[in-house]
PDB file of C-alpha atoms in Angstrom:
ATOM      1  CA  MET K   8     -14.113 -18.685  -8.177  1.00 60.00           C
ATOM      2  CA  SER K   9     -11.215 -16.061  -9.830  1.00 75.00           C
ATOM      3  CA  SER K  10     -10.893 -12.332  -8.256  1.00 82.00           C
ATOM      4  CA  PRO K  11     -12.448  -9.387  -9.769  1.00 95.00           C
ATOM      5  CA  ASN K  12      -9.979  -7.429 -11.870  1.00 96.00           C
ATOM      6  CA  VAL K  13      -9.624  -3.568 -11.903  1.00 97.00           C
ATOM      7  CA  THR K  14     -11.369  -1.511 -13.425  1.00 97.00           C
ATOM      8  CA  ASN K  15     -10.125   2.024 -12.381  1.00 97.00           C
ATOM      9  CA  LEU K  16      -6.716   3.573 -10.672  1.00 97.00           C
ATOM     10  CA  LYS K  17      -7.449   6.964  -9.569  1.00 98.00           C
ATOM     11  CA  LEU K  18      -4.397   8.396  -6.952  1.00 98.00           C
ATOM     12  CA  LYS K  19      -6.157  10.793  -3.980  1.00 97.00           C
ATOM     13  CA  ARG K  20      -2.250  12.850  -3.348  1.00 96.00           C
ATOM     14  CA  LYS K  21      -3.595  15.615  -0.885  1.00 96.00           C
ATOM     15  CA  SER K  22      -5.333  12.883   1.528  1.00 97.00           C
ATOM     16  CA  LYS K  23      -2.929   9.623   0.387  1.00 98.00           C
ATOM     17  CA  LEU K  24      -5.036   7.170  -0.884  1.00 98.00           C
ATOM     18  CA  LEU K  25      -5.574   4.480  -4.441  1.00 98.00           C
ATOM     19  CA  GLU K  26      -8.643   4.051  -4.701  1.00 98.00           C
ATOM     20  CA  VAL K  27      -9.558   1.240  -6.359  1.00 98.00           C
ATOM     21  CA  THR K  28     -12.799   0.009  -8.739  1.00 98.00           C
ATOM     22  CA  PHE K  29     -13.439  -3.389  -9.990  1.00 98.00           C
ATOM     23  CA  ASP K  30     -15.020  -4.860 -12.405  1.00 97.00           C
ATOM     24  CA  ASN K  31     -17.413  -6.124  -9.828  1.00 97.00           C
ATOM     25  CA  GLY K  32     -18.263  -3.265  -8.232  1.00 97.00           C
ATOM     26  CA  ASP K  33     -16.330  -3.236  -5.699  1.00 98.00           C
ATOM     27  CA  VAL K  34     -13.961  -0.646  -4.545  1.00 98.00           C
ATOM     28  CA  PHE K  35     -11.950   0.324  -1.763  1.00 98.00           C
ATOM     29  CA  ASN K  36      -9.343   3.380  -1.051  1.00 98.00           C
ATOM     30  CA  ILE K  37      -6.123   1.603   0.242  1.00 98.00           C
ATOM     31  CA  THR K  38      -4.049   4.347   2.554  1.00 98.00           C
ATOM     32  CA  CYS K  39      -0.168   4.063   0.348  1.00 98.00           C
ATOM     33  CA  GLU K  40       1.656   3.922   3.490  1.00 98.00           C
ATOM     34  CA  MET K  41      -0.779  -0.229   3.681  1.00 98.00           C
ATOM     35  CA  LEU K  42       0.492  -0.656   0.600  1.00 98.00           C
ATOM     36  CA  ARG K  43       3.783   0.704   1.898  1.00 98.00           C
ATOM     37  CA  VAL K  44       4.740  -1.392   4.626  1.00 97.00           C
ATOM     38  CA  ASN K  45       2.355  -4.515   2.313  1.00 97.00           C
ATOM     39  CA  SER K  46       4.236  -3.979   0.064  1.00 96.00           C
ATOM     40  CA  PRO K  47       3.999  -7.992  -1.824  1.00 95.00           C
ATOM     41  CA  SER K  48       8.271  -7.255  -3.281  1.00 94.00           C
ATOM     42  CA  ALA K  49      10.763 -10.078  -1.927  1.00 93.00           C
ATOM     43  CA  GLU K  50      13.221  -6.678   0.293  1.00 92.00           C
ATOM     44  CA  VAL K  51       9.451  -6.452   2.637  1.00 94.00           C
ATOM     45  CA  GLN K  52       8.174  -9.957   2.606  1.00 94.00           C
ATOM     46  CA  ARG K  53      11.530 -12.301   3.148  1.00 92.00           C
ATOM     47  CA  HIS K  54      10.114 -15.992   1.691  1.00 87.00           C
ATOM     48  CA  GLY K  55       7.264 -15.271   4.543  1.00 88.00           C
ATOM     49  CA  ASN K  56       8.931 -14.436   7.290  1.00 91.00           C
ATOM     50  CA  PRO K  57       7.781 -10.250   6.323  1.00 92.00           C
ATOM     51  CA  ILE K  58      10.112  -7.205   7.411  1.00 94.00           C
ATOM     52  CA  LEU K  59       8.503  -4.981   9.505  1.00 96.00           C
ATOM     53  CA  VAL K  60       8.709  -1.356   7.393  1.00 96.00           C
ATOM     54  CA  THR K  61       8.157   1.894   9.994  1.00 96.00           C
ATOM     55  CA  HIS K  62       8.157   5.136   9.669  1.00 95.00           C
ATOM     56  CA  LYS K  63       6.162   5.127   6.190  1.00 96.00           C
ATOM     57  CA  LYS K  64       2.931   7.306   7.796  1.00 96.00           C
ATOM     58  CA  ALA K  65       3.853  10.327   4.918  1.00 95.00           C
ATOM     59  CA  VAL K  66       4.390   8.042   2.357  1.00 97.00           C
ATOM     60  CA  ASN K  67       3.358   8.913  -1.005  1.00 97.00           C
ATOM     61  CA  ILE K  68       2.761   7.307  -4.279  1.00 98.00           C
ATOM     62  CA  LYS K  69       5.260   9.217  -6.911  1.00 97.00           C
ATOM     63  CA  ALA K  70       4.184   6.895 -10.152  1.00 97.00           C
ATOM     64  CA  ILE K  71       2.008   3.552 -10.710  1.00 97.00           C
ATOM     65  CA  GLU K  72       3.498   1.154 -13.727  1.00 97.00           C
ATOM     66  CA  PRO K  73       1.155  -0.963 -15.400  1.00 96.00           C
ATOM     67  CA  VAL K  74       2.467  -4.267 -15.821  1.00 96.00           C
ATOM     68  CA  GLY K  75       0.441  -6.915 -18.288  1.00 94.00           C
ATOM     69  CA  ASN K  76      -2.885  -6.948 -17.445  1.00 93.00           C
ATOM     70  CA  TYR K  77      -2.898  -8.807 -13.709  1.00 95.00           C
ATOM     71  CA  ALA K  78      -0.851  -5.941 -11.765  1.00 97.00           C
ATOM     72  CA  VAL K  79       0.620  -3.021 -11.370  1.00 98.00           C
ATOM     73  CA  LYS K  80       4.751  -1.564 -10.203  1.00 98.00           C
ATOM     74  CA  ILE K  81       3.628   1.197  -7.861  1.00 98.00           C
ATOM     75  CA  VAL K  82       6.858   3.703  -7.274  1.00 97.00           C
ATOM     76  CA  PHE K  83       6.555   5.624  -3.775  1.00 97.00           C
ATOM     77  CA  ASP K  84       7.734   8.721  -3.026  1.00 96.00           C
ATOM     78  CA  ASP K  85      10.596   6.595  -0.118  1.00 96.00           C
ATOM     79  CA  GLY K  86      11.421   5.323  -3.452  1.00 95.00           C
ATOM     80  CA  HIS K  87      10.581   2.184  -2.313  1.00 96.00           C
ATOM     81  CA  ASP K  88       9.840   0.338  -6.164  1.00 96.00           C
ATOM     82  CA  THR K  89      10.053  -3.491  -6.143  1.00 95.00           C
ATOM     83  CA  GLY K  90       6.648  -4.233  -5.671  1.00 93.00           C
ATOM     84  CA  LEU K  91       4.738  -5.507  -7.526  1.00 97.00           C
ATOM     85  CA  PHE K  92       0.642  -5.389  -7.249  1.00 98.00           C
ATOM     86  CA  SER K  93      -1.749  -7.801  -8.782  1.00 97.00           C
ATOM     87  CA  TRP K  94      -5.665  -7.337  -9.070  1.00 97.00           C
ATOM     88  CA  LYS K  95      -6.114 -10.290  -6.756  1.00 97.00           C
ATOM     89  CA  LEU K  96      -3.776  -8.403  -3.886  1.00 97.00           C
ATOM     90  CA  LEU K  97      -5.707  -5.766  -4.189  1.00 98.00           C
ATOM     91  CA  HIS K  98      -8.854  -6.646  -3.664  1.00 98.00           C
ATOM     92  CA  GLU K  99      -7.838  -8.800  -0.853  1.00 97.00           C
ATOM     93  CA  PHE K 100      -6.236  -5.434   0.333  1.00 98.00           C
ATOM     94  CA  GLY K 101      -9.777  -3.264   0.342  1.00 98.00           C
ATOM     95  CA  ALA K 102     -12.021  -6.220   1.393  1.00 97.00           C
ATOM     96  CA  HIS K 103      -9.680  -6.773   4.367  1.00 98.00           C
ATOM     97  CA  GLN K 104      -7.814  -3.917   5.171  1.00 97.00           C
ATOM     98  CA  VAL K 105      -9.662  -3.562   8.701  1.00 97.00           C
ATOM     99  CA  GLU K 106      -8.145  -7.162  10.121  1.00 98.00           C
ATOM    100  CA  ILE K 107      -4.586  -6.130   8.086  1.00 97.00           C
ATOM    101  CA  TRP K 108      -4.027  -2.953   9.740  1.00 97.00           C
ATOM    102  CA  GLU K 109      -4.937  -4.818  12.916  1.00 97.00           C
ATOM    103  CA  ARG K 110      -2.315  -6.628  12.122  1.00 96.00           C
ATOM    104  CA  TYR K 111       0.166  -3.981  11.195  1.00 97.00           C
ATOM    105  CA  LEU K 112      -0.600  -1.619  15.047  1.00 97.00           C
ATOM    106  CA  ALA K 113      -0.301  -4.708  17.265  1.00 97.00           C
ATOM    107  CA  ARG K 114       2.945  -5.752  15.771  1.00 96.00           C
ATOM    108  CA  LEU K 115       4.069  -2.459  15.753  1.00 96.00           C
ATOM    109  CA  ARG K 116       3.390  -1.543  19.400  1.00 96.00           C
ATOM    110  CA  ALA K 117       4.790  -5.738  19.772  1.00 96.00           C
ATOM    111  CA  GLU K 118       8.051  -4.177  18.445  1.00 95.00           C
ATOM    112  CA  LYS K 119       8.116  -0.764  19.663  1.00 95.00           C
ATOM    113  CA  GLY K 120       7.856   0.593  15.701  1.00 94.00           C
ATOM    114  CA  SER K 121       6.660   3.527  15.247  1.00 95.00           C
ATOM    115  CA  ARG K 122       4.503   5.397  12.042  1.00 96.00           C
ATOM    116  CA  GLU K 123       6.119   8.788  11.666  1.00 93.00           C
ATOM    117  CA  PRO K 124       9.010  10.242   9.407  1.00 87.00           C
ATOM    118  CA  LEU K 125      11.956   9.687  10.651  1.00 81.00           C
ATOM    119  CA  ILE K 126      13.232  13.364   9.302  1.00 70.00           C
ATOM    120  CA  ASP K 127       9.853  15.903   9.447  1.00 61.00           C
ATOM    121  CA  MET K 128       8.756  15.451   5.183  1.00 57.00           C
ATOM    122  CA  ASN K 129       7.033  19.214   4.223  1.00 62.00           C
ATOM    123  CA  ILE K 130       5.661  18.615   1.130  1.00 61.00           C
ATOM    124  CA  LYS K 131       3.220  20.227  -1.233  1.00 64.00           C
ATOM    125  CA  TYR K 132       1.223  18.759  -4.169  1.00 66.00           C
ATOM    126  CA  SER K 133       0.348  21.555  -6.360  1.00 59.00           C
TER     127      SER K 133
END
């Protein structure tokens, strides 16, 4: 079965959420942090041996750029911009975000990582 297509993306900057609506009626709110730490970029995924991305609790999305009719490139405010998020991946993230997040937190604990930003960022959105 093919994955549903994205019909709408809405960035909620204040709550740091990306609302993703699919043509099958599914609607998911995915945190910017979860998208960033699970970026499909080669930089993060390392050919099947993903690095642990830390200190991204305060990360937000700066821009979303369409890539054909199947994905978006997400530009994060920490400068990361090399991940292409396909509709299939966004649907998987939305449908399985509890498990994905729990795996991330378990890995963070195991490797003694932190979600907290390295520097205190005070960002105001108008």
